[in-house]
Coordinates of C-alpha atoms and ligand atoms in Angstrom, one line a residue:
X1 CA 22.0 -9.8 22.1
X2 CA 22.6 -9.8 25.8
X3 CA 19.5 -9.4 27.9
X4 CA 19.7 -7.4 31.0
X5 CA 18.7 -9.2 34.2
X6 CA 20.7 -7.3 36.6
X7 CA 20.9 -3.6 36.5
X8 CA 22.1 -3.0 40.1
X9 CA 25.6 -1.9 40.9
X10 CA 27.7 -5.0 40.6
X11 CA 29.6 -5.9 43.9
X12 CA 32.4 -3.5 45.0
X13 CA 34.8 -3.9 42.1
X14 CA 32.6 -3.4 39.2
X15 CA 29.5 -1.6 37.8
X16 CA 27.1 -2.8 35.2
X17 CA 25.9 -0.6 32.4
X18 CA 22.8 -1.3 30.3
X19 CA 22.0 0.4 27.0
X20 CA 18.4 -0.2 26.0
X21 CA 16.2 1.1 23.3
X22 CA 12.7 2.6 24.1
X23 CA 10.7 -0.4 23.0
X24 CA 13.2 -2.7 24.9
X25 CA 13.7 -5.0 21.8
X26 CA 17.4 -4.2 22.2
X27 CA 19.4 -4.5 25.4
X28 CA 23.1 -4.6 25.9
X29 CA 25.1 -4.8 29.1
X30 CA 28.7 -4.1 30.0
X31 CA 30.8 -4.5 33.2
X32 CA 33.2 -1.8 34.1
X33 CA 35.8 -2.0 36.9
X34 CA 35.4 0.8 39.2
X35 CA 39.1 1.8 38.6
X36 CA 38.0 2.7 35.1
X37 CA 35.5 5.2 36.3
X38 CA 34.5 7.9 35.6
X39 CA 33.7 7.3 31.9
X40 CA 34.4 10.1 29.8
X41 CA 31.7 11.4 27.3
X42 CA 32.0 13.8 24.5
X43 CA 29.3 16.3 23.4
X44 CA 29.4 16.9 19.6
X45 CA 27.4 20.0 18.5
X46 CA 28.0 19.6 14.9
X47 CA 25.3 20.2 12.3
X48 CA 25.3 16.5 11.3
X49 CA 24.7 15.2 14.9
X50 CA 22.0 17.7 15.5
X51 CA 20.1 16.6 12.4
X52 CA 20.7 13.0 12.9
X53 CA 19.2 13.0 16.4
X54 CA 16.8 15.9 16.7
X55 CA 18.6 16.8 19.7
X56 CA 20.9 19.9 20.3
X57 CA 24.0 17.8 20.5
X58 CA 25.0 14.3 20.7
X59 CA 26.8 12.7 23.7
X60 CA 28.6 9.3 23.6
X61 CA 31.2 7.5 25.7
X62 CA 33.3 4.4 24.6
X63 CA 31.2 1.2 25.1
X64 CA 33.1 -0.9 27.7
X65 CA 31.3 -4.1 26.6
X66 CA 32.3 -6.8 24.1
X67 CA 32.2 -5.2 20.6
X68 CA 31.5 -8.7 19.0
X69 CA 28.1 -8.8 20.7
X70 CA 27.1 -5.6 18.9
X71 CA 28.8 -6.6 15.6
X72 CA 26.8 -9.9 15.5
X73 CA 23.4 -8.2 16.3
X74 CA 21.6 -8.5 13.1
X75 CA 18.4 -6.8 14.2
X76 CA 20.0 -3.2 14.8
X77 CA 19.4 -1.0 11.8
X78 CA 22.5 0.8 10.3
X79 CA 22.7 4.2 9.0
X80 CA 25.9 5.4 7.2
X81 CA 26.5 8.7 8.8
X82 CA 29.8 9.6 7.1
X83 CA 32.7 7.8 5.3
X84 CA 33.9 6.3 8.6
X85 CA 30.9 6.4 10.9
X86 CA 27.7 4.4 11.1
X87 CA 24.9 4.7 13.6
X88 CA 23.1 1.7 15.0
X89 CA 19.5 2.1 16.0
X90 CA 16.4 0.3 16.7
X91 CA 14.1 0.2 13.6
X92 CA 10.9 -0.1 15.6
X93 CA 11.4 2.8 18.2
X94 CA 14.3 4.6 16.4
X95 CA 16.4 4.8 19.6
X96 CA 20.0 5.4 18.6
X97 CA 22.2 3.1 20.5
X98 CA 25.7 3.0 19.1
X99 CA 28.2 4.7 17.0
X100 CA 30.3 2.3 15.0
X101 CA 33.7 3.7 14.2
X102 CA 37.1 2.3 13.1
X103 CA 39.6 1.6 15.9
X104 CA 41.4 4.8 17.0
X105 CA 39.1 7.1 15.1
X106 CA 37.0 8.5 18.0
X107 CA 38.0 12.1 17.6
X108 CA 35.2 14.0 16.0
X109 CA 32.6 13.1 13.4
X110 CA 34.2 14.4 10.0
X111 CA 37.1 13.7 7.9
X112 CA 38.1 10.7 5.7
X113 CA 38.1 7.1 6.6
X114 CA 41.3 5.5 7.5
X115 CA 39.3 2.3 7.6
X116 CA 35.6 2.1 7.0
X117 CA 33.0 1.6 9.7
X118 CA 31.7 -1.9 10.1
X119 CA 35.1 -3.5 9.7
X120 CA 36.3 -6.2 12.1
X121 CA 38.3 -3.6 14.2
X122 CA 35.2 -1.5 14.9
X123 CA 34.8 0.1 18.2
X124 CA 31.5 1.3 19.6
X125 CA 30.4 4.4 21.3
X126 CA 27.2 4.3 23.2
X127 CA 24.9 7.2 23.1
X128 CA 24.6 8.2 26.8
X129 CA 20.8 8.8 26.4
X130 CA 20.4 5.1 25.8
X131 CA 21.9 4.1 29.1
X132 CA 19.5 3.1 31.9
X133 CA 19.3 5.4 35.0
X134 CA 19.7 2.4 37.4
X135 CA 23.4 3.0 37.9
X136 CA 24.3 5.4 40.6
X137 CA 27.2 7.6 40.8
X138 CA 30.1 5.6 42.4
X139 CA 31.6 8.3 44.5
X140 CA 31.6 12.1 45.0
X141 CA 31.7 12.6 41.1
X142 CA 29.4 11.5 38.3
X143 CA 29.6 8.0 36.9
X144 CA 30.0 9.7 33.4
X145 CA 31.9 12.9 33.1
X146 CA 30.9 15.3 30.2
X147 CA 34.6 16.0 29.4
X148 CA 34.3 18.2 26.2
X149 CA 32.2 20.0 23.8
X150 CA 33.3 19.8 20.2
X151 CA 32.5 21.3 16.8
X152 CA 31.0 24.4 18.4
X153 CA 31.6 26.5 15.3
X154 CA 28.9 24.6 13.5
X155 CA 26.3 26.0 15.9
X156 CA 27.2 29.8 15.2
X157 CA 25.9 30.7 18.7
X158 CA 27.6 28.2 20.9
X159 CA 24.5 26.0 21.0
X160 CA 23.8 24.8 24.5
X161 CA 27.6 24.7 25.6
X162 CA 27.1 27.8 27.6
X163 CA 24.8 26.1 30.1
X164 CA 27.0 22.8 30.3
X165 CA 30.5 24.3 31.1
X166 CA 30.7 22.8 34.5
X167 CA 28.5 19.7 34.0
X168 CA 30.3 17.5 36.5
X169 CA 30.2 19.7 39.5
X170 CA 28.4 18.3 42.6
X171 CA 27.7 19.7 46.0
X172 CA 30.4 17.6 47.2
X173 CA 33.1 18.4 44.6
X174 CA 34.2 20.9 42.0
X175 CA 35.4 19.2 38.9
X176 CA 37.3 20.4 35.8
X177 CA 35.1 22.4 33.5
X178 CA 34.3 20.7 30.1
X179 CA 36.8 21.8 27.6
X180 CA 35.3 23.5 24.5
X181 CA 36.6 23.3 20.9
X182 CA 35.7 25.1 17.7
X183 CA 36.1 22.0 15.8
X184 CA 37.4 18.5 16.7
X185 CA 39.3 18.2 20.0
X186 CA 43.1 18.9 19.7
X187 CA 42.7 19.6 16.0
X188 CA 41.0 23.0 16.3
X189 CA 41.0 26.0 18.4
X190 CA 40.3 25.5 22.1
X191 CA 37.8 28.0 23.4
X192 CA 39.0 29.3 26.7
X193 CA 36.8 30.1 29.8
X194 CA 35.2 33.5 29.2
X195 CA 36.3 33.7 25.6
X196 CA 33.2 32.8 23.5
X197 CA 34.0 33.8 20.1
X198 CA 30.4 33.5 18.6
X199 CA 28.3 36.6 18.2
X200 CA 25.6 37.6 20.6
X201 CA 22.2 36.3 19.3
X202 CA 19.9 38.8 17.5
X203 CA 17.4 41.0 19.2
X204 CA 14.8 39.1 21.3
X205 CA 12.0 41.0 19.5
X206 CA 10.8 38.9 16.6
X207 CA 9.8 41.9 14.5
X208 CA 13.4 42.6 14.1
X209 CA 14.0 39.0 12.8
X210 CA 14.5 38.6 9.0
X211 CA 13.9 34.9 9.3
X212 CA 10.6 34.2 7.7
X213 CA 10.9 30.3 7.4
X214 CA 13.3 27.8 8.8
X215 CA 14.1 24.5 7.0
X216 CA 13.5 21.4 9.2
X217 CA 15.3 18.3 7.9
X218 CA 16.7 15.1 9.2
X219 CA 20.4 14.1 8.4
X220 CA 19.5 11.9 5.4
X221 CA 16.8 14.6 4.2
X222 CA 14.2 11.9 4.1
X223 CA 12.3 14.2 6.2
X224 CA 12.2 17.7 4.5
X225 CA 9.8 20.2 5.9
X226 CA 9.8 23.9 6.7
X227 CA 8.6 25.8 9.8
X228 CA 6.8 28.9 8.9
X229 CA 8.0 31.0 11.9
X230 CA 6.8 34.4 10.7
X231 CA 3.3 33.1 10.1
X232 CA 3.3 31.7 13.6
X233 CA 4.6 35.1 15.1
X234 CA 2.0 37.1 13.3
X235 CA -0.8 34.9 14.5
X236 CA 0.4 35.1 18.1
X237 CA 1.1 38.9 17.9
X238 CA -2.6 39.6 16.8
X239 CA -4.0 37.5 19.7
X240 CA -5.1 38.7 23.1
X241 CA -2.7 37.7 25.8
X242 CA -5.2 35.5 27.6
X243 CA -6.0 33.6 24.4
X244 CA -2.4 32.6 23.6
X245 CA -1.4 29.0 23.7
X246 CA 0.6 28.2 26.8
X247 CA 3.6 27.4 24.6
X248 CA 4.0 31.1 23.6
X249 CA 5.8 33.7 25.7
X250 CA 3.2 36.5 26.3
X251 CA 6.0 39.2 26.5
X252 CA 7.8 38.4 23.1
X253 CA 5.2 36.3 21.5
X254 CA 7.8 33.9 20.6
X255 CA 7.2 30.2 20.8
X256 CA 9.1 28.6 23.7
X257 CA 11.8 25.8 23.8
X258 CA 11.6 23.4 26.8
X259 CA 14.1 21.0 28.1
X260 CA 12.9 17.5 28.6
X261 CA 15.0 14.8 30.6
X262 CA 12.2 12.2 30.8
X263 CA 13.1 8.5 30.1
X264 CA 11.0 8.4 26.9
X265 CA 12.5 11.6 25.2
X266 CA 16.0 10.9 26.1
X267 CA 16.0 7.3 25.1
X268 CA 14.4 8.1 21.6
X269 CA 16.9 10.8 20.8
X270 CA 19.9 9.2 22.4
X271 CA 20.9 12.4 24.3
X272 CA 20.2 12.9 28.0
X273 CA 18.3 16.1 27.6
X274 CA 15.8 16.6 24.7
X275 CA 14.9 20.1 23.6
X276 CA 11.4 20.5 22.0
X277 CA 9.7 23.6 20.6
X278 CA 6.0 23.5 19.6
X279 CA 4.0 24.1 16.2
X280 CA 0.5 24.0 15.0
X281 CA 0.6 21.9 12.0
X282 CA -0.6 24.8 9.8
X283 CA 2.7 26.5 10.7
X284 CA 4.7 23.7 9.2
X285 CA 4.9 22.8 5.5
X286 CA 6.4 20.5 3.1
X287 CA 9.6 21.7 1.4
X288 CA 8.0 21.0 -2.1
X289 CA 4.5 21.6 -3.5
X290 CA 2.4 18.6 -4.3
X291 CA 2.5 16.8 -7.8
X292 CA -0.8 18.1 -9.0
X293 CA 0.2 21.7 -8.5
X294 CA 3.7 21.0 -9.9
X295 CA 2.1 19.8 -13.1
X296 CA -0.2 22.9 -13.3
X297 CA 2.8 25.1 -12.8
X298 CA 4.5 23.4 -15.7
X299 CA 1.6 24.8 -17.8
X300 CA 0.8 28.0 -16.0
X301 CA 3.5 29.5 -13.8
X302 CA 0.9 31.8 -12.3
X303 CA -1.4 29.0 -11.1
X304 CA -2.4 29.2 -7.4
X305 CA -0.4 27.4 -4.8
X306 CA -3.0 27.7 -2.1
X307 CA -2.7 24.6 0.0
X308 CA -0.1 23.0 -2.3
X309 CA 2.5 22.8 0.5
X310 CA 0.3 21.9 3.4
X311 CA 0.8 19.2 5.9
X312 CA -2.3 17.2 7.2
X313 CA -4.2 19.6 9.3
X314 CA -4.8 17.6 12.5
X315 CA -2.8 15.3 14.6
X316 CA -5.3 12.5 13.6
X317 CA -4.9 13.3 9.9
X318 CA -1.1 13.2 10.3
X319 CA -1.1 9.9 11.9
X320 CA -3.5 8.4 9.2
X321 CA -1.1 9.9 6.5
X322 CA 2.1 8.4 7.9
X323 CA 0.6 5.1 8.6
X324 CA -1.2 4.8 5.2
X325 CA -0.3 2.0 2.8
X326 CA 2.5 2.9 0.6
X327 CA 0.4 3.4 -2.4
X328 CA -1.9 6.0 -0.7
X329 CA 1.1 7.8 1.0
X330 CA 2.0 11.3 0.1
X331 CA 5.6 10.7 -1.2
X332 CA 6.6 14.0 0.5
X333 CA 6.2 12.3 3.8
X334 CA 9.5 10.7 2.9
X335 CA 11.1 8.5 5.6
X336 CA 8.7 9.9 8.4
X337 CA 7.5 7.0 10.5
X338 CA 5.7 6.7 13.9
X339 CA 6.1 4.7 17.1
X340 CA 3.4 4.8 19.7
X341 CA 5.4 5.1 23.0
X342 CA 2.6 4.8 25.3
X343 CA -1.2 5.1 25.2
X344 CA -2.1 8.3 23.3
X345 CA 1.6 9.3 22.7
X346 CA 3.2 9.1 19.3
X347 CA 6.8 9.7 18.4
X348 CA 7.6 10.5 14.8
X349 CA 11.0 9.8 13.5
X350 CA 13.0 9.2 10.4
X351 CA 13.1 5.6 9.5
X352 CA 16.3 5.9 7.6
X353 CA 18.7 8.0 9.8
X354 CA 16.8 7.6 13.2
X355 CA 16.2 11.3 13.8
X356 CA 13.4 12.3 16.3
X357 CA 11.1 14.7 14.4
X358 CA 7.9 15.1 16.4
X359 CA 6.2 14.1 19.6
X360 CA 2.4 14.1 19.7
X361 CA -0.1 13.7 22.5
X362 CA -3.6 12.6 21.6
X363 CA -4.8 15.3 24.0
X364 CA -3.9 17.9 21.4
X365 CA -5.8 18.7 18.3
X366 CA -3.1 20.2 16.0
X367 CA -0.2 21.3 18.0
X368 CA 2.8 19.1 18.0
X369 CA 6.3 19.1 19.7
X370 CA 9.1 19.8 17.2
X371 CA 12.6 18.6 17.6
X372 CA 14.9 21.7 18.0
X373 CA 17.9 19.9 16.6
X374 CA 16.3 19.6 13.1
X375 CA 15.8 23.3 12.6
X376 CA 18.4 25.0 10.3
X377 CA 18.2 28.6 11.3
X378 CA 20.4 31.1 9.7
X379 CA 20.9 32.8 13.2
X380 CA 22.3 29.6 15.0
X381 CA 21.4 26.4 16.6
X382 CA 19.4 28.0 19.2
X383 CA 17.4 30.0 16.7
X384 CA 16.9 32.7 19.3
X385 CA 15.6 35.2 16.8
X386 CA 12.5 33.0 16.5
X387 CA 12.3 31.1 19.8
X388 CA 12.2 31.9 23.5
X389 CA 14.4 29.5 25.5
X390 CA 13.0 28.9 29.0
X391 CA 16.3 29.5 30.8
X392 CA 16.4 29.0 34.5
X393 CA 13.7 27.5 36.6
X394 CA 13.3 23.9 37.2
X395 CA 13.4 21.4 34.4
X396 CA 11.3 18.7 35.9
X397 CA 11.2 16.2 38.8
X398 CA 14.4 14.2 39.1
X399 CA 13.1 11.2 41.0
X400 CA 13.9 8.7 38.1
X401 CA 17.5 10.1 37.8
X402 CA 18.4 10.5 41.5
X403 CA 22.0 9.8 42.4
X404 CA 23.1 9.4 38.7
X405 CA 25.3 11.3 36.3
X406 CA 22.1 12.6 34.7
X407 CA 21.0 14.3 37.9
X408 CA 24.6 15.8 38.1
X409 CA 24.5 17.1 34.5
X410 CA 20.8 18.4 35.0
X411 CA 21.7 20.2 38.2
X412 CA 24.3 22.1 36.4
X413 CA 22.2 22.7 33.4
X414 CA 19.6 24.4 35.8
X415 CA 22.2 26.3 37.8
X416 CA 24.1 27.6 34.7
X417 CA 21.0 28.4 32.7
X418 CA 19.6 30.4 35.6
X419 CA 22.9 32.4 35.8
X420 CA 22.8 32.9 32.1
X421 CA 19.1 34.0 32.3
X422 CA 20.2 36.7 34.8
X423 CA 23.2 37.8 33.0
X424 CA 21.1 38.3 29.8
X425 CA 18.3 40.1 31.9
X426 CA 15.6 37.7 30.8
X427 CA 12.6 37.6 33.0
X428 CA 11.5 34.7 35.2
X429 CA 9.4 33.0 32.5
X430 CA 7.8 30.6 34.8
X431 CA 5.9 33.3 36.7
X432 CA 4.9 35.1 33.4
X433 CA 3.7 31.8 31.8
X434 CA 2.2 30.4 35.0
X435 CA 4.3 27.2 34.7
X436 CA 4.9 26.9 38.5
Ligands
LIG1 ZN1 13.5 -0.3 20.1
LIG2 ZN1 28.8 15.5 15.5
LIG3 ZN1 16.7 10.9 7.9

């Protein structure tokens, strides 16, 4: 394992990249000649990537470092994602670091293996969210260009591609827009500028939504839960506006979705921007009833199911349940594990496939951040029938990403989402919600 001691730009001819997990147990460096810049990244919006990371898409670029260093690192955990792809992640903090794919196969995440992952000729793609922000853009353009969006048909609504069309533009230079593909690049229909072929999302008013519950699962299904969206709407609709939680839009009574580009979130999900929604634990449930109720149902199909699907009621109870000894654990918690990323902050993830599931702050009693990428809503990846996306406005302070490709992408994310907000006649949510 290569330890990073130097994260500065290397001389004039080369720059050094560092991929590092959240707990810092894993750190890999690579040196890239400036002539090879910018690196090209691909954003995959496929259902599998969203459920494997918990993010709205995955972004990776070919790792320019020595593949043998990764191949011989025995402490990275491996998840077999498909016939030909593996994901390598940290088993302590769950940060995904690398895709492992057979040579020449980096063209989408589906299909049959020509040669299995893990073979000697493996190449590696690095999740761009795992790269340290210490490398500045080398010139007028970003160090990493987000070149294409792929497998957009899986999203049904375009996912977040409408706000990352020109992610590489800077105040100094207009770049090529990112290309967009219905499926894999070059093997599917390219979606030209202005020709979005997915339907407009359903009405903004939740009362028109027929979605009562939304499955919430990770790629391996070791985490298998359900978000009870209609239960949440009903509760919020009945409340006085001044009593609503600050995570609920007072106009639509929908729970909001926020964009987070902080170091902790992007490292733990492997994608430069994480998107979270919020839920009280009572609005989540297990996909299956508990064993005792199941037995009662065998004898009496009419037996009460009250509480039979309930998660632990508070964040303290959830933490105790997840960290309980195996023999005391509710088997329905499945592969859910937890990592304390800092004092009072807990990140729940799938220990098998690495997916980010929840983020919890000890300051809250029973409200938890929920990874949007895990929701499987019938109206599309953004699930706009049930959630209010906070489009436009400022995402966050950009001090720790100043001068990096992340700042370039985030600037575009903000500019394009503000334009999209106006085009769709959404109000200025930050004024309504008093967020600044
Ligand atoms: Zn780690
Ligand atoms: Zn994918
Ligand atoms: Zn999983």
